[in-house]
Coordinates of C-alpha atoms and ligand atoms in Angstrom, one line a residue:
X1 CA 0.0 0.0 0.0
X2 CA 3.2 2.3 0.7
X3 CA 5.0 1.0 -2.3
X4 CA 1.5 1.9 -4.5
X5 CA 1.3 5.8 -2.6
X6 CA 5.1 6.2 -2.9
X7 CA 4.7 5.9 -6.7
X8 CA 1.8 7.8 -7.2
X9 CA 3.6 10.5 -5.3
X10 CA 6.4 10.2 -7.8
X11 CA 4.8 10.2 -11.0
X12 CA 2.6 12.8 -9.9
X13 CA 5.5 14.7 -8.9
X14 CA 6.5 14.5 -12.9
X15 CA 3.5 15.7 -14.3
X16 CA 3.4 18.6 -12.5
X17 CA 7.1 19.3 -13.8
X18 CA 6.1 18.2 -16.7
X19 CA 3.1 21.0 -16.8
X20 CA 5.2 23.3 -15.6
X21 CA 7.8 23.2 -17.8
X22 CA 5.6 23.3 -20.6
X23 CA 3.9 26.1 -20.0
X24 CA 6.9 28.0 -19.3
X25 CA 8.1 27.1 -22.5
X26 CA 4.8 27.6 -24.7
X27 CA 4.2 30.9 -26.0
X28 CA 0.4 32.3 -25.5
X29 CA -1.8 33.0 -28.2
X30 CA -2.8 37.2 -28.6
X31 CA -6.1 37.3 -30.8
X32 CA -6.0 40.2 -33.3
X33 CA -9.7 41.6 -33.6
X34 CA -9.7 44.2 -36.9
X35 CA -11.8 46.9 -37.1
X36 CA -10.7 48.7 -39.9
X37 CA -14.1 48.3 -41.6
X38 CA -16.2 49.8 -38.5
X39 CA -14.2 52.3 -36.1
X40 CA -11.5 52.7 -38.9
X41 CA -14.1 53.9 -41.6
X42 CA -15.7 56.4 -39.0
X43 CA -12.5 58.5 -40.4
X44 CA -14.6 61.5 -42.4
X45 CA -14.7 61.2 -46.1
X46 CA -13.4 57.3 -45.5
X47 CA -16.8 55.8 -46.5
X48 CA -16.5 52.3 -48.3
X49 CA -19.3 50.8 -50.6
X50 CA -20.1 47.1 -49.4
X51 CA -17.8 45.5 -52.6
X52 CA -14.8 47.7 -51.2
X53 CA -15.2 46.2 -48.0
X54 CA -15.9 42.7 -49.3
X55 CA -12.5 43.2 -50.6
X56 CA -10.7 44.0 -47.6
X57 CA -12.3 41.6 -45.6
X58 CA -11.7 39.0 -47.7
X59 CA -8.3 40.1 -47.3
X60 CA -8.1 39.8 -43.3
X61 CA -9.4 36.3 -43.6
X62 CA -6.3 35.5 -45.5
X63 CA -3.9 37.6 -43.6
X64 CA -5.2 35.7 -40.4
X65 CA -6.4 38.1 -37.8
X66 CA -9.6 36.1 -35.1
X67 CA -12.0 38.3 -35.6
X68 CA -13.3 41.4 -38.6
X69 CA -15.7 44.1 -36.9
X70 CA -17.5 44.2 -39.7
X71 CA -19.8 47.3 -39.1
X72 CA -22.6 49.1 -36.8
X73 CA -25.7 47.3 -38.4
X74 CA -28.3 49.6 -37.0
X75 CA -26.4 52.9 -37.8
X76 CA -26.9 52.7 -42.0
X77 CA -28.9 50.3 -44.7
X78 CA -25.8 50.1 -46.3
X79 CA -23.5 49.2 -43.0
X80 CA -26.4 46.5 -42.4
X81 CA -25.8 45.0 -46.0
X82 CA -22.0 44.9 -45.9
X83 CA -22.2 43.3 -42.9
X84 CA -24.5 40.5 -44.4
X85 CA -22.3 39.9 -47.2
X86 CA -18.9 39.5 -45.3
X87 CA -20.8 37.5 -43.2
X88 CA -21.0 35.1 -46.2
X89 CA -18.1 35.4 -47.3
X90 CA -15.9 35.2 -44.3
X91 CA -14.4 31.7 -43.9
X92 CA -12.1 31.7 -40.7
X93 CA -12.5 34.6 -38.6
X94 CA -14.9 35.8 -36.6
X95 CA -17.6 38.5 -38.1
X96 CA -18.5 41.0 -35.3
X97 CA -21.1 43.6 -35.1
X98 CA -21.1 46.6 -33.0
X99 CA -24.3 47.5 -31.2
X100 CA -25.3 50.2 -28.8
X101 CA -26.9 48.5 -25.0
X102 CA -30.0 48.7 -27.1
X103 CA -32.2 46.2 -27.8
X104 CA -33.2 47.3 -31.2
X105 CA -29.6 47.2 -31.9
X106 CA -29.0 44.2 -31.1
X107 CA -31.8 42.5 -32.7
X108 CA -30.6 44.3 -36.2
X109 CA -26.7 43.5 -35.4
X110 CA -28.5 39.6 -34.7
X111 CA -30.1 39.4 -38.0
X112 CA -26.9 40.9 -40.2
X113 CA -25.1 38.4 -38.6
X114 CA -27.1 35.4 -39.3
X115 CA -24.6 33.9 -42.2
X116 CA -21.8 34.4 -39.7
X117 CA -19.8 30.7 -39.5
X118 CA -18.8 32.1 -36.3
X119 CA -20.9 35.1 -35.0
X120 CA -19.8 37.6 -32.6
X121 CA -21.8 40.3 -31.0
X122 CA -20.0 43.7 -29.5
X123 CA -22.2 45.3 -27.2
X124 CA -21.2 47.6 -24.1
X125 CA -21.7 51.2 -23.0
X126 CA -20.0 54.7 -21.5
X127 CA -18.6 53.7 -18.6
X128 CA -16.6 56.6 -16.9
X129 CA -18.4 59.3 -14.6
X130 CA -18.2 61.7 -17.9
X131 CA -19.9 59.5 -20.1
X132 CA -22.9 58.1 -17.3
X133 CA -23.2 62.0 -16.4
X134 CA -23.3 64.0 -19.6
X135 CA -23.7 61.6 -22.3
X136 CA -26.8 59.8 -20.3
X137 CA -27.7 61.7 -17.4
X138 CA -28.0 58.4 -15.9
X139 CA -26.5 56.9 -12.4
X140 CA -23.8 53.7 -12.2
X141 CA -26.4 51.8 -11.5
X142 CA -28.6 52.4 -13.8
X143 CA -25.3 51.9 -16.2
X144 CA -24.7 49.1 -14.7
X145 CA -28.1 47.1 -14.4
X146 CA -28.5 48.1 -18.8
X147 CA -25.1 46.7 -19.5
X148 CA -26.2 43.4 -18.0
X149 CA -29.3 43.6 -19.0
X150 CA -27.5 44.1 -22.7
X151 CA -25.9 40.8 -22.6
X152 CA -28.2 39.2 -21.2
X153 CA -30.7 39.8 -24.0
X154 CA -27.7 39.1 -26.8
X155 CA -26.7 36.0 -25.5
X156 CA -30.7 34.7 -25.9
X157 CA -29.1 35.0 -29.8
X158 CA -25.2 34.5 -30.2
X159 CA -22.8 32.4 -27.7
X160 CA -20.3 34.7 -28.0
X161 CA -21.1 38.4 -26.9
X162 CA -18.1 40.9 -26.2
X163 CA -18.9 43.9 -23.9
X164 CA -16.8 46.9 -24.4
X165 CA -17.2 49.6 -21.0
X166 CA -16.7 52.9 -23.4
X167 CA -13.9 55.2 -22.1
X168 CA -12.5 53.1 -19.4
X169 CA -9.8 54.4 -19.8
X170 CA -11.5 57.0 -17.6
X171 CA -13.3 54.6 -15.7
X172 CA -12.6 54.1 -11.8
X173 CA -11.0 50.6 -11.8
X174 CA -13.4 50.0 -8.8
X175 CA -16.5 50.8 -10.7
X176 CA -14.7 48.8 -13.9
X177 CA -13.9 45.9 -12.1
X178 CA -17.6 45.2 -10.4
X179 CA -19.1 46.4 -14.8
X180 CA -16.8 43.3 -15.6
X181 CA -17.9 40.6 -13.1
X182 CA -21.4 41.4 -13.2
X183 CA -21.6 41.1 -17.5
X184 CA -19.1 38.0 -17.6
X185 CA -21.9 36.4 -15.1
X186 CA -24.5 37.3 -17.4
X187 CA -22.3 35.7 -20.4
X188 CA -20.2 37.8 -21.8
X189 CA -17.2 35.9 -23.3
X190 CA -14.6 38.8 -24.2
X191 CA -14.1 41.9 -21.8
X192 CA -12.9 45.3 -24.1
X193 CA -11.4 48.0 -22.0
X194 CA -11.4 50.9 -24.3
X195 CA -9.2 54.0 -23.7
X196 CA -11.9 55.4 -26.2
X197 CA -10.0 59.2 -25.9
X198 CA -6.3 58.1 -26.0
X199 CA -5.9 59.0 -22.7
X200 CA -4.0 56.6 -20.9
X201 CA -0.3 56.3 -20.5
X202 CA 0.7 53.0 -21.0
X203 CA 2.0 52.0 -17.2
X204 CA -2.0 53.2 -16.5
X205 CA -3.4 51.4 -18.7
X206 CA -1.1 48.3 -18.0
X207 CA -2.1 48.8 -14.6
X208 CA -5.8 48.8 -15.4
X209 CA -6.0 45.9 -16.9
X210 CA -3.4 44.4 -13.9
X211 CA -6.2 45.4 -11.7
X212 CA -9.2 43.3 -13.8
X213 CA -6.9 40.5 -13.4
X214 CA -6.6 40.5 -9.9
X215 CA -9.7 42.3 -8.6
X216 CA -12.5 40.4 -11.7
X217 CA -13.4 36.9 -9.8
X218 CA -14.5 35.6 -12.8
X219 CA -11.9 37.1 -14.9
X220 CA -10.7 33.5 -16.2
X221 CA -14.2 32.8 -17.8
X222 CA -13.7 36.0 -20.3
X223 CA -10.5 37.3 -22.8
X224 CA -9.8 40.6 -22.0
X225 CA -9.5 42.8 -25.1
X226 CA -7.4 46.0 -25.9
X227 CA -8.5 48.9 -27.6
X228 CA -6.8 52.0 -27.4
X229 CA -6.7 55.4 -29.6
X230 CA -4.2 57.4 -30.5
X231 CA -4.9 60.9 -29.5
X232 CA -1.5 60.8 -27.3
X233 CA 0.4 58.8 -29.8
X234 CA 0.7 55.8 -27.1
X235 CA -1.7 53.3 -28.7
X236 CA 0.6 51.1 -29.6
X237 CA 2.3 51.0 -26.2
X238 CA -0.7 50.8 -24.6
X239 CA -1.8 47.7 -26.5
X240 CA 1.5 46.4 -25.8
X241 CA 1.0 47.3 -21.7
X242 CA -2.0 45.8 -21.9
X243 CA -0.9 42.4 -23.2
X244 CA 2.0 42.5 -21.0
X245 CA -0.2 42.3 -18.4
X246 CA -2.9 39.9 -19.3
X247 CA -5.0 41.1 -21.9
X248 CA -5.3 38.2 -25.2
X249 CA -6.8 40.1 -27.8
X250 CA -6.1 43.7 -29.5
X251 CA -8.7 45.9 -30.9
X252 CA -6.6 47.5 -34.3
X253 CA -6.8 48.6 -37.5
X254 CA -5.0 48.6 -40.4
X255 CA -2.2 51.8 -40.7
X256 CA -3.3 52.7 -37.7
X257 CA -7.1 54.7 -38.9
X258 CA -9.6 55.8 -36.8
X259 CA -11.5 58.5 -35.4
X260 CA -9.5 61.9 -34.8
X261 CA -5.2 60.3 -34.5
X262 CA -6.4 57.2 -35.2
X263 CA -6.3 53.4 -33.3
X264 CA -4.1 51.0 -32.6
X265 CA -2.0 49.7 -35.5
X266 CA -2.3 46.4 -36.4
X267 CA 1.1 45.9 -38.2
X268 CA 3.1 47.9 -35.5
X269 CA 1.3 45.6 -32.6
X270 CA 2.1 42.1 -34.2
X271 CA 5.5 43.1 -35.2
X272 CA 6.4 44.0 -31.9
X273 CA 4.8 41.0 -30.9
X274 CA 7.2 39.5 -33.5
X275 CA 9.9 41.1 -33.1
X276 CA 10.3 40.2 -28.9
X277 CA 10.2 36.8 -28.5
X278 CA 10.8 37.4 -25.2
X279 CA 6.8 38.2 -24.2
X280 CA 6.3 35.0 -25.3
X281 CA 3.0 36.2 -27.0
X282 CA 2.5 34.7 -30.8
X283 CA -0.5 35.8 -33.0
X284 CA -2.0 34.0 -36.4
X285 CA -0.7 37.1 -38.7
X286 CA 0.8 36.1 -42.1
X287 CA 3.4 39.4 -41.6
X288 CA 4.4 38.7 -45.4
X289 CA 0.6 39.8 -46.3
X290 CA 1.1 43.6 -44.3
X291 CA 2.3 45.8 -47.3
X292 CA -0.3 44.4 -49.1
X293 CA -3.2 45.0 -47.1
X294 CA -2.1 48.6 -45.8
X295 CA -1.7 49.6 -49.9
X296 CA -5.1 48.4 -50.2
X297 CA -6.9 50.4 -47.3
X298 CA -5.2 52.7 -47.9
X299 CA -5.9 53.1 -51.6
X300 CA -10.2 52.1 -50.9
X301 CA -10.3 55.0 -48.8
X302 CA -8.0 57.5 -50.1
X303 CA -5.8 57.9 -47.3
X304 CA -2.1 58.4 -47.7
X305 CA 0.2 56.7 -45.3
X306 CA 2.9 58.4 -44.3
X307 CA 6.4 58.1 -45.3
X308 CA 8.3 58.0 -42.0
X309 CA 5.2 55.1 -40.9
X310 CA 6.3 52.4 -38.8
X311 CA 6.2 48.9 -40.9
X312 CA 4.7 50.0 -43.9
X313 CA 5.5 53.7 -44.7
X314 CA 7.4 54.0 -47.7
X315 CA 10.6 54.8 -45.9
X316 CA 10.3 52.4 -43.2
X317 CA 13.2 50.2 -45.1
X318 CA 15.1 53.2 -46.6
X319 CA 18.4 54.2 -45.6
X320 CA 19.5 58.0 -46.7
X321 CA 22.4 59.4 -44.7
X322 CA 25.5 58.3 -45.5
X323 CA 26.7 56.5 -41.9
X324 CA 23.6 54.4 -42.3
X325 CA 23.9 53.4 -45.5
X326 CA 27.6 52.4 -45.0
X327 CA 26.3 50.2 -42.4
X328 CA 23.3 48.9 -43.9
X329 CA 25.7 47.7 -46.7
X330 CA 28.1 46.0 -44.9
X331 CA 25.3 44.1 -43.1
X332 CA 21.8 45.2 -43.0
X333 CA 21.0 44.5 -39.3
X334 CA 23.6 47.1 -38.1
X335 CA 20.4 49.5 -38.9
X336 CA 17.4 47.3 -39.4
X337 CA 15.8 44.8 -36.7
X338 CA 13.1 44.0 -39.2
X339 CA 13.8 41.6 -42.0
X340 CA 12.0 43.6 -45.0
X341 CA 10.9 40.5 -46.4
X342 CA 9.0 39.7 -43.1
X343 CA 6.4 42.8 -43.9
X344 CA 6.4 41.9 -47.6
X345 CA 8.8 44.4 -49.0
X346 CA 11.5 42.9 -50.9
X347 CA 14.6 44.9 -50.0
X348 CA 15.8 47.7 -47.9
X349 CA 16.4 50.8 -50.0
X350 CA 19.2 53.0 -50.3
X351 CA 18.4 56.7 -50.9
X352 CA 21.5 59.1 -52.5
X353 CA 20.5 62.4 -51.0
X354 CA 23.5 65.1 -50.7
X355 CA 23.7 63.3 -47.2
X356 CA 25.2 60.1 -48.7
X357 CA 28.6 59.2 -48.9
X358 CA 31.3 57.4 -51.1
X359 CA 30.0 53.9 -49.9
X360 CA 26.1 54.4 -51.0
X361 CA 27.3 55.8 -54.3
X362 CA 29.8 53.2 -55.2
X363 CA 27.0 50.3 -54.3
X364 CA 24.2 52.0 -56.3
X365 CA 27.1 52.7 -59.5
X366 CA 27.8 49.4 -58.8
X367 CA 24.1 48.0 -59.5
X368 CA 23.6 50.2 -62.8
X369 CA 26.8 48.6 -64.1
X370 CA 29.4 51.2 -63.1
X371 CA 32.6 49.5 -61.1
X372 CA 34.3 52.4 -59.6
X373 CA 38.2 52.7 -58.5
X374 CA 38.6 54.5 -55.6
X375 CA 40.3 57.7 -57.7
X376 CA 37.3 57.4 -60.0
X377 CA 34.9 57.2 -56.9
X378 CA 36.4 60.8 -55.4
X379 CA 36.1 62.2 -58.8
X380 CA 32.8 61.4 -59.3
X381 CA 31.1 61.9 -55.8
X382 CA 32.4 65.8 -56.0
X383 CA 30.1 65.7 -59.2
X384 CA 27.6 63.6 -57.2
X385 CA 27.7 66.3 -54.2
X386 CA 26.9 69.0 -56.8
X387 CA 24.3 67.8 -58.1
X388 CA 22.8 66.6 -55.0
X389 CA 23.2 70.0 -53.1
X390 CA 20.6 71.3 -55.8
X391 CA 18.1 68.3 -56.1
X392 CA 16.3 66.4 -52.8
X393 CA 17.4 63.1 -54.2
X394 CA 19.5 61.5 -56.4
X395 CA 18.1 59.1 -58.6
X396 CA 19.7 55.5 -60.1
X397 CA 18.9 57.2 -63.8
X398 CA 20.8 60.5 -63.1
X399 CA 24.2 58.7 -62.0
X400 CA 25.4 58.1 -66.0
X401 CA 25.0 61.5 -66.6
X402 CA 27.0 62.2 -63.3
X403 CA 29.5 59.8 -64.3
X404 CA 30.4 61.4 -67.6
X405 CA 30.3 64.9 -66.4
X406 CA 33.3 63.8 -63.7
X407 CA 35.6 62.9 -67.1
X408 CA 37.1 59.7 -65.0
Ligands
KIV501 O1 -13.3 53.6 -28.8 C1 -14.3 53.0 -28.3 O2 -14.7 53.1 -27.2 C2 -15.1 52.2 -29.3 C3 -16.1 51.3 -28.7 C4 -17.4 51.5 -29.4 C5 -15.7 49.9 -28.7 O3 -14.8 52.1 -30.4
ZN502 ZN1 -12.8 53.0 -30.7

């Protein structure tokens, strides 16, 4: 009988190493929930027609994110219908609705969902004493008693209901903490703590979403979900924080649009995710597919990203000044920790700018068929240097003529 508990001891000694050690190993899983086509088209003149967004949505599928927010079905005829047809056409993610606590809402967001594979609803309501005091003119608990009372009535429809506690970031954890607990009883399956005004810096928001952890008791039934704005420029980090301290899903969009600075950016958050192995936080993104998808939102709705753009701006792989450039040719991680090919670019660029040097020039000769001595290469980069002082940039088809005019 000792021999028999002895042994049990032991073995179950090794699978709780065993279960230790793999989970300290295994990275966690961080679900990317898009909403380019609902919070990023409330951007003014950013309006798409359903087959535009068919397009891009057909698009997320492929790049991989969990879940598409595919409109506010009660807010336009035409928001109702495309969210119908990505409904159809969606095959892996999630297609998500957006609903005020409102019944009638929810009963439209219900029916545009019905073709959904996997349907997700997204109800909530203001949360912080601003929003319960001059938005509704209402009390917490009134707030309170109609945010369960929201899920309660969505979950009669759809399993999966997310609430979202509009501008927590402003919320009193306190008051945040006892919203959470009471909806998750009443079924909601994802949490989203929105710092709706980009308000937060990103140890508060970190320490937010710390606090749901520790103070939500049935925190471990629900994901909790980021979604931050940019109004500070610390969406990013925030999402990060937020992560970092237990959150498993992001709210973003692609290049980072949205109302007023925008929202979180989904190809900044997964390559940071990416890029530090260390946080032990994967997602599903194909990261090849990114410069793809952010030339084709930003191409549907007219809006230019720009240049200096984290990840997909057009100089986020281009090298100008000449100590960079030196360096980037010797070996191109002395000033890059992104592979280009990673994002789907297909190779770092070198820019000749009057701020280049002999190196940059000699490489770029080089590719155009010019093999430069090094007395030829001084000649020629006092030519180069004069020309460049009177243009912004130097382009591969005005080096010939460079060449010639330095008589090497
Ligand atoms: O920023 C916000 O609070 C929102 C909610 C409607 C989720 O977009
Ligand atoms: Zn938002």
């Amino acid at each position: 009988m000792v021999i028999i508990r002895d042994k049990f001891l032991l073995y179950f000694g090794y699978f709780i190493i065993f279960i230790s050690l793999y989970s300290f190993l295994m990275n966690e899983s961080v679900k990317i929930f898009d909403t380019t086509l609902r919070d990023g088209e409330q951007v003014p003149g950013c309006k798409l027609e359903t087959s535009e967004k068919l397009k891009i949505a057909e698009k997320l599928d492929f790049l991989g994110v969990d879940v598409i927010e595919a409109g506010f079905p009660v807010s336009s005829p035409g928001d109702y219908n495309s969210v119908v047809e990505i409904s159809k056409i969606t095959k892996n993610a999630s297609v998500c609705g957006l609903t005020r606590a409102v019944k009638k809402d929810i009963d439209i967001a219900v029916s545009a969902l019905h073709y959904a594979k996997r349907p997700r609803l997204h109800t909530g309501i203001g949360t912080s004493e601003s929003h319960i005091k001059h938005k509704f003119n209402s009390s917490r608990e009134k707030i309170l008693n109609r945010a369960v009372e929201a899920v309660k009535y969505s979950k009669k429809f759809i399993d999966d209901v997310e609430f979202y506690a509009e501008d927590a970031g402003r919320t009193e954890n306190e008051f945040l903490a006892l919203i959470c607990e009471k909806v998750i009883e009443a079924g909601a399956t994802v949490i989203n703590i929105p710092d709706t005004t980009g308000y937060c810096l990103p140890i508060e928001y970190g320490k937010k979403i710390n606090y749901l952890v520790n103070n939500v008791k049935n925190i471990d039934k629900a994901t909790i979900s980021c979604h931050c704005h940019n109004d500070l420029g610390l969406a990013t980090a925030n999402s990060i924080e937020g992560v970092m301290n237990g959150a498993r899903q992001i709210e973003c969009t692609i290049n980072g649009i949205g109302e007023r600075a925008g929202n979180t950016s989904l190809e900044e958050v997964v390559m940071v995710l990416k890029q530090h192995p260390e946080l032990k936080l994967d997602t599903n993104i194909n990261t090849k597919l990114l410069l793809d998808i952010s030339k084709i939102v930003s191409e549907s709705m007219g809006v230019v990203v720009q240049p200096n753009k984290a990840i997909v701006g057009a100089n986020a792989f281009a090298h100008s000044s000449g100590i960079h450039q030196d360096g980037v040719i010797k070996k191109r991680e002395t000033y890059e920790i992104i592979n280009p090919n990673d994002v789907g670019v297909d190779e770092s660029s070198i820019v000749l700018t009057a701020r280049s040097g002999r190196a940059a020039l000699a490489y770029k000769a080089k590719n155009i068929g010019f093999e430069l001595s090094k007395i030829q290469l001084d000649k020629v980069y006092s030519q180069f240097l004069e020309f460049a002082d009177k243009n912004k940039e130097v382009k591969d088809t005005d080096l010939p003529n460079i060449i010639q005019l330095a008589k090497i």
